[in-house]
mmCIF file of C-alpha atoms in Angstrom:
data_model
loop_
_atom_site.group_PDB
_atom_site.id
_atom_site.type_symbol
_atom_site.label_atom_id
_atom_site.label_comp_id
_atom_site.label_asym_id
_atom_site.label_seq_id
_atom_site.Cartn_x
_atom_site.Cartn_y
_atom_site.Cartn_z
ATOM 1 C CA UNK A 1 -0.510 -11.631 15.595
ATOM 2 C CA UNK A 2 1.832 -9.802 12.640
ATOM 3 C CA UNK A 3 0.022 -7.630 10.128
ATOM 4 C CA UNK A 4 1.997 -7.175 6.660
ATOM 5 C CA UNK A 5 1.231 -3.654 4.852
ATOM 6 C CA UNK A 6 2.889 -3.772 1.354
ATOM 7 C CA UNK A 7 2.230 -0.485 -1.158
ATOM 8 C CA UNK A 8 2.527 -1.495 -4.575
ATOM 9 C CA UNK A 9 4.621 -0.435 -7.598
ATOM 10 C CA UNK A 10 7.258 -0.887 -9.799
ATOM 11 C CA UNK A 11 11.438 -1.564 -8.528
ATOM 12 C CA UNK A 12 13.858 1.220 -9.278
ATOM 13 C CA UNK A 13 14.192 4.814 -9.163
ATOM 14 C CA UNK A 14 12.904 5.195 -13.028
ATOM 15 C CA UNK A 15 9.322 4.504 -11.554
ATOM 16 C CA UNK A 16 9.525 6.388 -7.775
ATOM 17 C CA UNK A 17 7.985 9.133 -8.512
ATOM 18 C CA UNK A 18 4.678 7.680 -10.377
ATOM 19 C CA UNK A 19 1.165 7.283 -9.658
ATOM 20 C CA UNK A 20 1.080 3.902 -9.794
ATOM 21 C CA UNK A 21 3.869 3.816 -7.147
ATOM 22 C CA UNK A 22 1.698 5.782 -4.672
ATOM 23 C CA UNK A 23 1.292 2.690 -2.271
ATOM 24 C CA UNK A 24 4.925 2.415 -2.630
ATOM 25 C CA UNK A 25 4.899 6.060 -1.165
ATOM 26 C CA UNK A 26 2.715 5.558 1.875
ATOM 27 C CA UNK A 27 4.797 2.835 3.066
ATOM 28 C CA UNK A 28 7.816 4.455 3.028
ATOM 29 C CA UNK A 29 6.015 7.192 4.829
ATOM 30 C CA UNK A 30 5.485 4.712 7.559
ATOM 31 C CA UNK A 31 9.046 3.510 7.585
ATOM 32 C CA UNK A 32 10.353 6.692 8.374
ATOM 33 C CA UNK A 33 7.499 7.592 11.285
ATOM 34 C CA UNK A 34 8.961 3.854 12.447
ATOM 35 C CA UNK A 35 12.559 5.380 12.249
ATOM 36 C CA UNK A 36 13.612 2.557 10.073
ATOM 37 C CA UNK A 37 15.334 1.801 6.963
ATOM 38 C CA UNK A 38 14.543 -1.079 4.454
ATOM 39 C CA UNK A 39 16.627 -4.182 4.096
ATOM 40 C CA UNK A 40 16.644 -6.350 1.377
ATOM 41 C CA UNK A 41 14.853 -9.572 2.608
ATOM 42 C CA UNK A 42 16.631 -12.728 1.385
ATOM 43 C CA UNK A 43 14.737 -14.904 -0.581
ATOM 44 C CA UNK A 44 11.428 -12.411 -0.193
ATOM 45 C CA UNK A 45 11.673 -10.362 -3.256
ATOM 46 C CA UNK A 46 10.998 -7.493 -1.471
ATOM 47 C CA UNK A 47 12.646 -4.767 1.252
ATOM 48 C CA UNK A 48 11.161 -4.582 4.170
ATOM 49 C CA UNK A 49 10.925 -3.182 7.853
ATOM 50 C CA UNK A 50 10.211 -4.900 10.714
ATOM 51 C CA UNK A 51 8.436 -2.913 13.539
ATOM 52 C CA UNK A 52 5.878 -2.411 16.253
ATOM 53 C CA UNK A 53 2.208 -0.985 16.546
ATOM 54 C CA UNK A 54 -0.277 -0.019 18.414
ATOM 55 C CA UNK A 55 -2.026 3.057 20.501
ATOM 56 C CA UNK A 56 0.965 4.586 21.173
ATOM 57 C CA UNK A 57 2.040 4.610 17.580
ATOM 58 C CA UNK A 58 4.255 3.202 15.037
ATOM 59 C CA UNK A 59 8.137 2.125 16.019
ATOM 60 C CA UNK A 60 7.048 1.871 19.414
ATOM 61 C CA UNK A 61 7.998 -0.997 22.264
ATOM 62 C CA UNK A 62 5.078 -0.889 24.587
ATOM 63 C CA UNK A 63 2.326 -3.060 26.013
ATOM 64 C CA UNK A 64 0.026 -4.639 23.878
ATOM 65 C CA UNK A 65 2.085 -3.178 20.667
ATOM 66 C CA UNK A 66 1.532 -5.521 17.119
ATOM 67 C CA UNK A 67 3.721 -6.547 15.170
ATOM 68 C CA UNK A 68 4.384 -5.052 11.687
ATOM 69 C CA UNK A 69 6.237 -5.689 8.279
ATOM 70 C CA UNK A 70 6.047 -3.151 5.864
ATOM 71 C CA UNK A 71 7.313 -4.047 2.646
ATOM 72 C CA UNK A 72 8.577 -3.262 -0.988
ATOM 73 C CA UNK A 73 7.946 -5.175 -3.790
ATOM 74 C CA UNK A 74 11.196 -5.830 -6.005
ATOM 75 C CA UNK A 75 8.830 -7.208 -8.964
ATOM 76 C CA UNK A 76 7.264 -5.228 -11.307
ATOM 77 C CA UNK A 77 3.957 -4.526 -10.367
ATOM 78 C CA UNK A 78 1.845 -7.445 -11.866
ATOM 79 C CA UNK A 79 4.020 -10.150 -9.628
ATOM 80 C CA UNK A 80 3.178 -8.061 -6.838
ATOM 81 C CA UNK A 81 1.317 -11.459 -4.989
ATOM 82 C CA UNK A 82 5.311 -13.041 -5.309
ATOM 83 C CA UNK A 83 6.287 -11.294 -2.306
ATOM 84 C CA UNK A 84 3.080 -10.945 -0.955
ATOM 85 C CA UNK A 85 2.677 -14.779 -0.601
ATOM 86 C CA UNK A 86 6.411 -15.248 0.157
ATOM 87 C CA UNK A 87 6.418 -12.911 3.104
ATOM 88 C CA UNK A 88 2.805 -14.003 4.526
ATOM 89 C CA UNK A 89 4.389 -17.472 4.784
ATOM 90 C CA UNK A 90 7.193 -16.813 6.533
ATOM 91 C CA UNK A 91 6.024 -14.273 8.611
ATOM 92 C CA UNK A 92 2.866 -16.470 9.534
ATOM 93 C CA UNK A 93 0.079 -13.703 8.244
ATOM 94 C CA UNK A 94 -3.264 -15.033 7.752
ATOM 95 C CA UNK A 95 -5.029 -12.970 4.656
ATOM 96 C CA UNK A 96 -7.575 -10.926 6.583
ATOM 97 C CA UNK A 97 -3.754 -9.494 8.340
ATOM 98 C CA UNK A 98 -2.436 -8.387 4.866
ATOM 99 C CA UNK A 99 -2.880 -4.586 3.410
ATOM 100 C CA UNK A 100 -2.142 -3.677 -0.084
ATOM 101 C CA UNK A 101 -1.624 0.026 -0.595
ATOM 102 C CA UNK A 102 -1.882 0.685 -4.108
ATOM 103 C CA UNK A 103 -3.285 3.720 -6.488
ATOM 104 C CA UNK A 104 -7.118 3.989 -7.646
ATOM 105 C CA UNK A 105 -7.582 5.842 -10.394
ATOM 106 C CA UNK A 106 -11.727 6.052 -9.587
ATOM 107 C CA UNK A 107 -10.752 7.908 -6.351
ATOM 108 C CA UNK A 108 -9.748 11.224 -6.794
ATOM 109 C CA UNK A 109 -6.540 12.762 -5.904
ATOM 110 C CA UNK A 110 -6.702 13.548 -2.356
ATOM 111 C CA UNK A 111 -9.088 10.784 -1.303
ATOM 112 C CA UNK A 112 -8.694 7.666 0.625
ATOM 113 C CA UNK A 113 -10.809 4.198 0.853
ATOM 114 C CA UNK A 114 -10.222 1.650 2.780
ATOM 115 C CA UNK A 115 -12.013 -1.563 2.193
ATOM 116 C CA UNK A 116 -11.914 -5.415 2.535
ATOM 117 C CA UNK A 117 -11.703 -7.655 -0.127
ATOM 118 C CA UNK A 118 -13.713 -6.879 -3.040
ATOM 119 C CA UNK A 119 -13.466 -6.530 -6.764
ATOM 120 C CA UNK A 120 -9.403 -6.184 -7.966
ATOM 121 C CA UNK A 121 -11.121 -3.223 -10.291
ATOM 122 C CA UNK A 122 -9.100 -4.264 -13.509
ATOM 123 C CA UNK A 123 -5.573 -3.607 -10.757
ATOM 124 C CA UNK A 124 -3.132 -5.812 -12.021
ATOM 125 C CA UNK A 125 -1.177 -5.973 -8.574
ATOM 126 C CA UNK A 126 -4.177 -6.905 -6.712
ATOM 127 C CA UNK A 127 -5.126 -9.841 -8.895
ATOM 128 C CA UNK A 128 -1.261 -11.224 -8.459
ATOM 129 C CA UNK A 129 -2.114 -11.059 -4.712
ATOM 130 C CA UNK A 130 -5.242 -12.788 -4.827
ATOM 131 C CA UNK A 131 -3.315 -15.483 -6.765
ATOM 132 C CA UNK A 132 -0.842 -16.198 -4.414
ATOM 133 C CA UNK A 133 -2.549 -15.815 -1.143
ATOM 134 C CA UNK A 134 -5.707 -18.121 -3.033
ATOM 135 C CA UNK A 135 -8.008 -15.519 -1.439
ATOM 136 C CA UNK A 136 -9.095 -11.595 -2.302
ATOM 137 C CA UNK A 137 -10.256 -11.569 1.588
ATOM 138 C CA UNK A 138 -7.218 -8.788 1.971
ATOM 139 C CA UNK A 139 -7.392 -5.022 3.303
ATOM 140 C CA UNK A 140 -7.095 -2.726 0.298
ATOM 141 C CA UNK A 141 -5.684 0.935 1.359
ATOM 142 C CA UNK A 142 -6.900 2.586 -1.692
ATOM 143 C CA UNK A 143 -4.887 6.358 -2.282
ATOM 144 C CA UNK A 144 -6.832 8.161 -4.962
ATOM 145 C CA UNK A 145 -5.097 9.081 -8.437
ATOM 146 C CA UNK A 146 -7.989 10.548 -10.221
ATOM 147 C CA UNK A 147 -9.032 9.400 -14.043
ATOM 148 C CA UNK A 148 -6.126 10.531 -16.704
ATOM 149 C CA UNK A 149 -7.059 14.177 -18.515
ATOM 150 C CA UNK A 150 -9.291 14.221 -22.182
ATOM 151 C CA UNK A 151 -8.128 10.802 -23.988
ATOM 152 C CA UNK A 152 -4.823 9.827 -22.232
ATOM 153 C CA UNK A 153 -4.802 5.935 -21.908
ATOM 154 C CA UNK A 154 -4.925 5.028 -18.327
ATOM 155 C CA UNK A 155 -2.176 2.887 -18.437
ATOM 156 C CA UNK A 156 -0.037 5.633 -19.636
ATOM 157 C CA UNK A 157 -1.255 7.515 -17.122
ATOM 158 C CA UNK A 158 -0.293 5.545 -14.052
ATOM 159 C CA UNK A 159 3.376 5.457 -15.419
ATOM 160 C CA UNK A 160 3.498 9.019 -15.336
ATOM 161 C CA UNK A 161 5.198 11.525 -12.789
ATOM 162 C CA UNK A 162 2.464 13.875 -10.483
ATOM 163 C CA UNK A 163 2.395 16.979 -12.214
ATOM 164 C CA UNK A 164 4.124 20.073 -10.613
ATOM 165 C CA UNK A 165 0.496 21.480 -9.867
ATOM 166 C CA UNK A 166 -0.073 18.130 -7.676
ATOM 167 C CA UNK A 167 2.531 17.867 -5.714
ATOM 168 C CA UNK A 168 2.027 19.979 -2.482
ATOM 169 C CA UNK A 169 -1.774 17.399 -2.897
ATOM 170 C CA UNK A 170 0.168 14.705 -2.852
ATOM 171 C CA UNK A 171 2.548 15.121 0.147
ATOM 172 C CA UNK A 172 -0.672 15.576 2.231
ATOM 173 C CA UNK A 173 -2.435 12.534 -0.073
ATOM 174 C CA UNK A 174 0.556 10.080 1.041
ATOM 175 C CA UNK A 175 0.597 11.555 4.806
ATOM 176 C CA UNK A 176 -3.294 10.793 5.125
ATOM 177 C CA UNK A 177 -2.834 7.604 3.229
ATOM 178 C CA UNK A 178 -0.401 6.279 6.284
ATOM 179 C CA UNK A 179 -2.685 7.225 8.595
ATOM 180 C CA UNK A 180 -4.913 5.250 7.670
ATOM 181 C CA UNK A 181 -3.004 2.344 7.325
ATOM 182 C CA UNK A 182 -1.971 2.962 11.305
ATOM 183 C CA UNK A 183 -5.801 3.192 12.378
ATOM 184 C CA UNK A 184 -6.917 0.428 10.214
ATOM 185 C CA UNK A 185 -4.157 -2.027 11.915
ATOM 186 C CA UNK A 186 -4.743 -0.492 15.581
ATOM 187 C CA UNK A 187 -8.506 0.468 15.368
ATOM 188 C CA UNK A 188 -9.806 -1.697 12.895
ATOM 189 C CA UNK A 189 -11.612 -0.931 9.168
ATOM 190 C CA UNK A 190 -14.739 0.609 10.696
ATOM 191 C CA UNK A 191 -13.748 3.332 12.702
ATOM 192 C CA UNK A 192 -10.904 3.772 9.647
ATOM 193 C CA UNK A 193 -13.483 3.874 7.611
ATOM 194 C CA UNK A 194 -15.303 6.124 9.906
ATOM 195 C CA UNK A 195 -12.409 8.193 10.154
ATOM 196 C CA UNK A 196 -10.733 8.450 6.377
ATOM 197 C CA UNK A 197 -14.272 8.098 4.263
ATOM 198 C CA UNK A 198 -15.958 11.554 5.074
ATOM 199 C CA UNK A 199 -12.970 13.117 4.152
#
């Protein structure tokens, strides 16, 4: 059994620091709790790590540990599904074993949700992943962005840096975030749910 967690975004360091690259964040988070680097995987259209899970946490060999891939995307953000699909095929994931990590800008800043399948809320990456997996029955790791000040456009918004005054927020946001994504794969959504929700 191999669980893929990909956060979403856009390639290149022009977009790192954005909202919309939050997921992005998280799963880098989780790389480095792994104590691995990314490698470009040939073919994939994404980087990705290959590790273990399970109770005794992430990047560590022990009984009954799960596999893990976290992953990149090298597209822009609405081909996010390319890699999605191309990885979940070759790594053998069935849907219900794939998490997108990816901003929600009807959470707000600070807050998590965690969620199976579901409406793709208008998010451009999620709809490219329902495409190519032919199914929305995915986990969704939602990281909260909050709604864009007075009249900025939204999609402005989400291709904007975290302001200064939301930074020390979002260290803890993205810490939380991969949390999450470690109970949800080891304890399953409800008790994540139970967990991340009331908080």
């Amino acid at each position: 059994m191999t669980w893929l967690v990909i956060g979403l975004g856009n390639p290149g360091p022009g977009y790192a620091a954005h909202r919309h690259n939050v997921g992005a964040m998280v799963v880098t988070e989780l790389a480095r709790r792994a104590g691995e680097g990314f490698t470009s995987a040939r073919g994939m259209r994404a980087e990705v790590v290959e590790t273990r899970i399970g109770t005794a946490g992430i990047g560590v060999v022990a009984p009954g540990a799960t596999k893990l891939v976290l992953a990149r995307s090298r597209t822009y953000m609405n081909e996010s599904g390319i890699p999605v699909g191309k990885l979940a095929h070759f790594h053998q994931v069935i849907p219900h074993h794939v998490v997108a990590v990816h901003d929600e800008l009807d959470i707000d800043l600070g807050a998590i949700r965690l969620k199976l399948g579901g409406s793709d809320n208008g998010h451009n990456g999620l709809k490219s992943i329902r495409a190519h997996l032919g199914t929305g029955d995915f986990h969704r790791v939602r990281v909260g962005i909050s709604r864009p000040p007075g009249r900025q456009d939204p999609a402005d918004y989400v291709l904007s840096n975290f302001a200064k005054s939301e930074r020390t927020e979002l260290a803890l946001t993205v810490d939380r975030a991969a949390d999450a994504v470690e109970a949800l794969v080891v304890e399953g959504l409800a008790a994540a749910q139970n967990r991340f929700h009331g908080s």
